[in-house]
Amino acid sequence: MSSNSLPIVGICAWSGTGKTTLITELIPLLRAQGLRLAVIKHAHHQIELDQPGKDTFRFRTAGAEQVILASAQSRAVMFEQHEVVEASLRAALELVNDQQIDLILVEGFKHETLPKIEIHRPSLGHPLLFPHDSQIIALASDLPLDLPSPVRVTQLDLKQPSLIVQFILERIVGRSTQNTTELRTTPSCADAREPSSLSLAEAQARILAAITPIKTVIKQSLRLALGQVLAEAVISPLDVPAHTNAAMDGYAIAAADLPLNALKTLPIAGSAFAGHAFAATCPPGACIRIMTGAPMPAGTDTVVMQEHTETTAEGWVRIGTGHQFGQNVRHQGEDITQGQTVLTAGRRLSPADLGLLASLGIAEVKVYRAPRVAFFSTGDELRSIGEPLEAGCVYDSNRYTLFGMLKNLGLDVVDLGVVADQPAALQAAFKMAADSADVVITSGGVSVGEADYTKTILDQLGEISFWKIAIKPGRPLAFGQLGETLFFGLPGNPVAVMVTFQQIVQPALLYLAGETAYQPFVIPARTTQRLKKKPGRTEFLRAIYEPAPDGSLTVHTTGAQGSGILMSMSRANCYIILDEDNAGVEAGAWVKVQPFRL
Ligand code: AMP
Ligand code: MG
């Protein structure tokens, strides 16, 4: 419920100029652009939404601090302040649910700090407000005004609300409207996709198309090969198992000697242990005591489990009926035969693969050199662990999530620390990173407003595109090349960093590393809650999946989903993925779940 990061614009004017009328006109036009709106209005009087005699009125006047009225269509919350304090915008903003809102319109609160549009009607004879308020960025008037130049504000025509909407889209929401001269007017086609944004699939495809996998082959010893990508297929030099052996503890016997209709007592001719074979041949009519893994003695082909036998006297064992020829025996080459391809090129080696290679006696493998990834965080507000946290500062967490995610992929990582938002420092950091790594990843500084600044520096060093991607959280992303080095500029918000990394950067890095078969793992689960969503972007909700009593999977979100709330990520064991065209689902519906790799 924090709306610090949402676009916000105030409409200010002398009373009676038509603030409410304009806002009422803007709302359907903004909605037609896919924006979900919150409106905050300042009132100078006691708020009376309900009336004497209504139940809610009775609860309020009886002294409740909050009264909430909920119906199928609406929910109303009334907060009562028993002490009279000046209404503050901040307190009002805390009530905005930023998961459900894209833009906040504010009426009144003209002394608060927020970008504002002044409305003016010369016929009313009021003085202009903008010369005394530097936060007024535009002036909407119903008649052309002859203002002394230079004029700091953008002049708008109050009679053309669609142009005011265009101004809000460009200057407040940060959406380019150059190619959208025609504003859509039917709210039914509202969708959250911006005209200038790329779908997730488009962004992923463009990035993969720009990458050439690293093909430098190195020999790596087994342990160091974990997480590396095989450069050539591995062919088995052996049969596995190398010898036919017992799968159980018990007695090795020739099937011909198995009892048919009655119990049978046999002499024990010797014993075989794993690593200590019975070197001779088992005589007909006898058996050999055998332990799991011990080679089957010559003259035997079947193992009777210990539990199905009884020792009668020293050196004798009694066996019952019902045993099958060849039972409890593992045959030579049953798992792998000599000459068989056990692992193919392009495979990223897992712990099981290391075991498999070890089981073949293979000490080293040919892998591709792992990409070297340098990363740093940008932002004057960032402090490293150990530094004091001054007012307005935050500890840099992105370098730690990035470190963890990169390490999990088996990559070679270089942490370049925090870099201040200063051209010289940024330029030096980009250069150093590009010189020392195959890939540079930064977080922060690619959102609207900041991008121009970073863009100028990056333009001098390479070719970078700044994209808005139709995903939530995430959205801004810079991608390109600094010389030979790939560059990913991720958003700053901690959850957005993780989501954009996992969905966009990870497939790209694995492809660069030579992995040929990477596919995100997605399974269905039933949501236990209603999930609201607008078509137009792919959403990644942080969630927990768990088994229902019937064994199927259910999933629920980890609560507040703000893109700065790392707790939502830390608690989660999966994402719920709601595809671009999804328009929300009801409780009980099947949704796509992407478990985090453990
Ligand atoms: P930016 O994308 O730079 O506008 O940052 C968006 C938000 O993420 C701001 O609240 C930043 O303070 C926060 N942020 C940026 N970088 C980091 C970081 N490395 N660690 C934690 N928070 C960050
Ligand atoms: Mg920043």
PDB file of N, CA and C in Angstrom, residues 6-7 9 26-38 100-105 165-166 168-170 172-175 177 184 187 189-195 475 534-535 537:
ATOM      1  N   LEU A   6       4.452   5.719  -7.696  1.00  0.00           N
ATOM      2  CA  LEU A   6       3.468   5.878  -8.762  1.00  0.00           C
ATOM      3  C   LEU A   6       3.505   7.278  -9.360  1.00  0.00           C
ATOM      4  N   PRO A   7       3.263   7.382 -10.674  1.00  0.00           N
ATOM      5  CA  PRO A   7       3.129   8.710 -11.271  1.00  0.00           C
ATOM      6  C   PRO A   7       1.981   9.466 -10.599  1.00  0.00           C
ATOM      7  N   VAL A   9      -0.089  13.473 -10.440  1.00  0.00           N
ATOM      8  CA  VAL A   9      -0.213  14.842 -10.940  1.00  0.00           C
ATOM      9  C   VAL A   9      -1.368  15.524 -10.216  1.00  0.00           C
ATOM     10  N   LEU A  26     -11.022  13.916 -17.644  1.00  0.00           N
ATOM     11  CA  LEU A  26      -9.753  13.212 -17.886  1.00  0.00           C
ATOM     12  C   LEU A  26      -9.853  11.715 -17.568  1.00  0.00           C
ATOM     13  N   ILE A  27     -10.636  11.387 -16.554  1.00  0.00           N
ATOM     14  CA  ILE A  27     -10.659   9.988 -16.081  1.00  0.00           C
ATOM     15  C   ILE A  27     -10.975   8.982 -17.202  1.00  0.00           C
ATOM     16  N   PRO A  28     -12.093   9.158 -17.959  1.00  0.00           N
ATOM     17  CA  PRO A  28     -12.348   8.135 -18.998  1.00  0.00           C
ATOM     18  C   PRO A  28     -11.288   8.120 -20.093  1.00  0.00           C
ATOM     19  N   LEU A  29     -10.708   9.292 -20.398  1.00  0.00           N
ATOM     20  CA  LEU A  29      -9.680   9.338 -21.450  1.00  0.00           C
ATOM     21  C   LEU A  29      -8.409   8.620 -20.981  1.00  0.00           C
ATOM     22  N   LEU A  30      -8.047   8.797 -19.731  1.00  0.00           N
ATOM     23  CA  LEU A  30      -6.860   8.121 -19.197  1.00  0.00           C
ATOM     24  C   LEU A  30      -7.104   6.624 -19.091  1.00  0.00           C
ATOM     25  N   ARG A  31      -8.319   6.286 -18.710  1.00  0.00           N
ATOM     26  CA  ARG A  31      -8.642   4.845 -18.624  1.00  0.00           C
ATOM     27  C   ARG A  31      -8.553   4.197 -19.989  1.00  0.00           C
ATOM     28  N   ALA A  32      -8.961   4.944 -21.012  1.00  0.00           N
ATOM     29  CA  ALA A  32      -8.884   4.404 -22.376  1.00  0.00           C
ATOM     30  C   ALA A  32      -7.439   4.160 -22.775  1.00  0.00           C
ATOM     31  N   GLN A  33      -6.518   4.777 -22.083  1.00  0.00           N
ATOM     32  CA  GLN A  33      -5.094   4.544 -22.344  1.00  0.00           C
ATOM     33  C   GLN A  33      -4.552   3.405 -21.483  1.00  0.00           C
ATOM     34  N   GLY A  34      -5.456   2.729 -20.794  1.00  0.00           N
ATOM     35  CA  GLY A  34      -5.025   1.561 -20.020  1.00  0.00           C
ATOM     36  C   GLY A  34      -4.561   1.917 -18.621  1.00  0.00           C
ATOM     37  N   LEU A  35      -4.775   3.141 -18.191  1.00  0.00           N
ATOM     38  CA  LEU A  35      -4.292   3.514 -16.858  1.00  0.00           C
ATOM     39  C   LEU A  35      -5.397   3.301 -15.830  1.00  0.00           C
ATOM     40  N   ARG A  36      -4.997   2.739 -14.708  1.00  0.00           N
ATOM     41  CA  ARG A  36      -5.931   2.590 -13.598  1.00  0.00           C
ATOM     42  C   ARG A  36      -5.666   3.750 -12.638  1.00  0.00           C
ATOM     43  N   LEU A  37      -6.725   4.405 -12.225  1.00  0.00           N
ATOM     44  CA  LEU A  37      -6.552   5.702 -11.575  1.00  0.00           C
ATOM     45  C   LEU A  37      -6.983   5.709 -10.127  1.00  0.00           C
ATOM     46  N   ALA A  38      -6.258   6.491  -9.330  1.00  0.00           N
ATOM     47  CA  ALA A  38      -6.729   6.855  -8.005  1.00  0.00           C
ATOM     48  C   ALA A  38      -6.892   8.361  -8.012  1.00  0.00           C
ATOM     49  N   GLN A 100      -2.870  -1.753  -7.756  1.00  0.00           N
ATOM     50  CA  GLN A 100      -4.070  -1.677  -8.591  1.00  0.00           C
ATOM     51  C   GLN A 100      -4.158  -0.365  -9.345  1.00  0.00           C
ATOM     52  N   ILE A 101      -3.124   0.463  -9.206  1.00  0.00           N
ATOM     53  CA  ILE A 101      -3.209   1.833  -9.711  1.00  0.00           C
ATOM     54  C   ILE A 101      -1.977   2.165 -10.539  1.00  0.00           C
ATOM     55  N   ASP A 102      -2.186   2.934 -11.628  1.00  0.00           N
ATOM     56  CA  ASP A 102      -1.053   3.348 -12.462  1.00  0.00           C
ATOM     57  C   ASP A 102      -0.783   4.846 -12.379  1.00  0.00           C
ATOM     58  N   LEU A 103      -1.784   5.620 -11.972  1.00  0.00           N
ATOM     59  CA  LEU A 103      -1.611   7.076 -11.954  1.00  0.00           C
ATOM     60  C   LEU A 103      -2.515   7.645 -10.858  1.00  0.00           C
ATOM     61  N   ILE A 104      -1.975   8.632 -10.139  1.00  0.00           N
ATOM     62  CA  ILE A 104      -2.773   9.277  -9.092  1.00  0.00           C
ATOM     63  C   ILE A 104      -3.074  10.711  -9.522  1.00  0.00           C
ATOM     64  N   LEU A 105      -4.345  11.051  -9.492  1.00  0.00           N
ATOM     65  CA  LEU A 105      -4.753  12.432  -9.764  1.00  0.00           C
ATOM     66  C   LEU A 105      -5.104  13.073  -8.438  1.00  0.00           C
ATOM     67  N   VAL A 165      -4.479  14.934 -21.678  1.00  0.00           N
ATOM     68  CA  VAL A 165      -4.146  13.528 -21.414  1.00  0.00           C
ATOM     69  C   VAL A 165      -2.805  13.184 -22.053  1.00  0.00           C
ATOM     70  N   GLN A 166      -2.604  13.647 -23.294  1.00  0.00           N
ATOM     71  CA  GLN A 166      -1.343  13.368 -23.979  1.00  0.00           C
ATOM     72  C   GLN A 166      -0.156  13.953 -23.188  1.00  0.00           C
ATOM     73  N   ILE A 168      -0.090  14.505 -19.953  1.00  0.00           N
ATOM     74  CA  ILE A 168       0.097  13.702 -18.729  1.00  0.00           C
ATOM     75  C   ILE A 168       0.818  12.395 -19.060  1.00  0.00           C
ATOM     76  N   LEU A 169       0.440  11.793 -20.176  1.00  0.00           N
ATOM     77  CA  LEU A 169       1.093  10.529 -20.560  1.00  0.00           C
ATOM     78  C   LEU A 169       2.592  10.743 -20.769  1.00  0.00           C
ATOM     79  N   GLU A 170       2.931  11.814 -21.466  1.00  0.00           N
ATOM     80  CA  GLU A 170       4.347  12.026 -21.782  1.00  0.00           C
ATOM     81  C   GLU A 170       5.143  12.513 -20.597  1.00  0.00           C
ATOM     82  N   ILE A 172       4.165  12.881 -17.211  1.00  0.00           N
ATOM     83  CA  ILE A 172       3.971  12.322 -15.871  1.00  0.00           C
ATOM     84  C   ILE A 172       4.159  10.803 -15.880  1.00  0.00           C
ATOM     85  N   VAL A 173       3.492  10.150 -16.816  1.00  0.00           N
ATOM     86  CA  VAL A 173       3.567   8.680 -16.853  1.00  0.00           C
ATOM     87  C   VAL A 173       4.862   8.239 -17.537  1.00  0.00           C
ATOM     88  N   GLY A 174       5.414   9.152 -18.388  1.00  0.00           N
ATOM     89  CA  GLY A 174       6.666   8.811 -19.053  1.00  0.00           C
ATOM     90  C   GLY A 174       6.448   7.898 -20.240  1.00  0.00           C
ATOM     91  N   ARG A 175       5.315   8.086 -20.908  1.00  0.00           N
ATOM     92  CA  ARG A 175       5.008   7.237 -22.047  1.00  0.00           C
ATOM     93  C   ARG A 175       5.101   8.078 -23.312  1.00  0.00           C
ATOM     94  N   THR A 177       4.071   9.314 -26.785  1.00  0.00           N
ATOM     95  CA  THR A 177       2.797   9.284 -27.517  1.00  0.00           C
ATOM     96  C   THR A 177       2.982   9.752 -28.942  1.00  0.00           C
ATOM     97  N   ARG A 184      -7.414   6.535 -28.030  1.00  0.00           N
ATOM     98  CA  ARG A 184      -8.543   5.612 -28.032  1.00  0.00           C
ATOM     99  C   ARG A 184      -9.564   6.106 -27.030  1.00  0.00           C
ATOM    100  N   PRO A 187     -13.268   2.667 -23.243  1.00  0.00           N
ATOM    101  CA  PRO A 187     -12.591   2.069 -22.099  1.00  0.00           C
ATOM    102  C   PRO A 187     -12.570   0.550 -22.179  1.00  0.00           C
ATOM    103  N   CYS A 189     -11.500  -1.323 -24.373  1.00  0.00           N
ATOM    104  CA  CYS A 189     -10.275  -1.895 -24.909  1.00  0.00           C
ATOM    105  C   CYS A 189      -9.066  -1.492 -24.058  1.00  0.00           C
ATOM    106  N   ALA A 190      -9.348  -1.002 -22.853  1.00  0.00           N
ATOM    107  CA  ALA A 190      -8.242  -0.590 -21.989  1.00  0.00           C
ATOM    108  C   ALA A 190      -7.285  -1.740 -21.769  1.00  0.00           C
ATOM    109  N   ASP A 191      -6.014  -1.475 -21.930  1.00  0.00           N
ATOM    110  CA  ASP A 191      -5.048  -2.501 -21.586  1.00  0.00           C
ATOM    111  C   ASP A 191      -3.772  -1.837 -21.111  1.00  0.00           C
ATOM    112  N   ALA A 192      -2.978  -2.596 -20.372  1.00  0.00           N
ATOM    113  CA  ALA A 192      -1.867  -1.982 -19.671  1.00  0.00           C
ATOM    114  C   ALA A 192      -0.608  -1.894 -20.531  1.00  0.00           C
ATOM    115  N   ARG A 193      -0.702  -2.370 -21.749  1.00  0.00           N
ATOM    116  CA  ARG A 193       0.455  -2.366 -22.632  1.00  0.00           C
ATOM    117  C   ARG A 193       0.645  -0.973 -23.203  1.00  0.00           C
ATOM    118  N   GLU A 194       1.842  -0.433 -23.081  1.00  0.00           N
ATOM    119  CA  GLU A 194       2.100   0.872 -23.649  1.00  0.00           C
ATOM    120  C   GLU A 194       2.448   0.689 -25.119  1.00  0.00           C
ATOM    121  N   PRO A 195       2.075   1.643 -25.947  1.00  0.00           N
ATOM    122  CA  PRO A 195       2.330   1.503 -27.373  1.00  0.00           C
ATOM    123  C   PRO A 195       3.816   1.305 -27.656  1.00  0.00           C
ATOM    124  N   ARG A 475       9.765  -3.542 -16.119  1.00  0.00           N
ATOM    125  CA  ARG A 475       9.555  -2.500 -17.131  1.00  0.00           C
ATOM    126  C   ARG A 475      10.811  -1.911 -17.765  1.00  0.00           C
ATOM    127  N   LYS A 534      -4.792  -6.611 -15.638  1.00  0.00           N
ATOM    128  CA  LYS A 534      -5.250  -6.084 -16.930  1.00  0.00           C
ATOM    129  C   LYS A 534      -4.431  -6.706 -18.028  1.00  0.00           C
ATOM    130  N   PRO A 535      -5.054  -6.948 -19.160  1.00  0.00           N
ATOM    131  CA  PRO A 535      -4.252  -7.466 -20.276  1.00  0.00           C
ATOM    132  C   PRO A 535      -3.201  -6.428 -20.671  1.00  0.00           C
ATOM    133  N   ARG A 537       0.370  -6.834 -20.223  1.00  0.00           N
ATOM    134  CA  ARG A 537       1.730  -7.090 -19.757  1.00  0.00           C
ATOM    135  C   ARG A 537       1.759  -8.404 -18.992  1.00  0.00           C
TER     136      ARG A 537
END
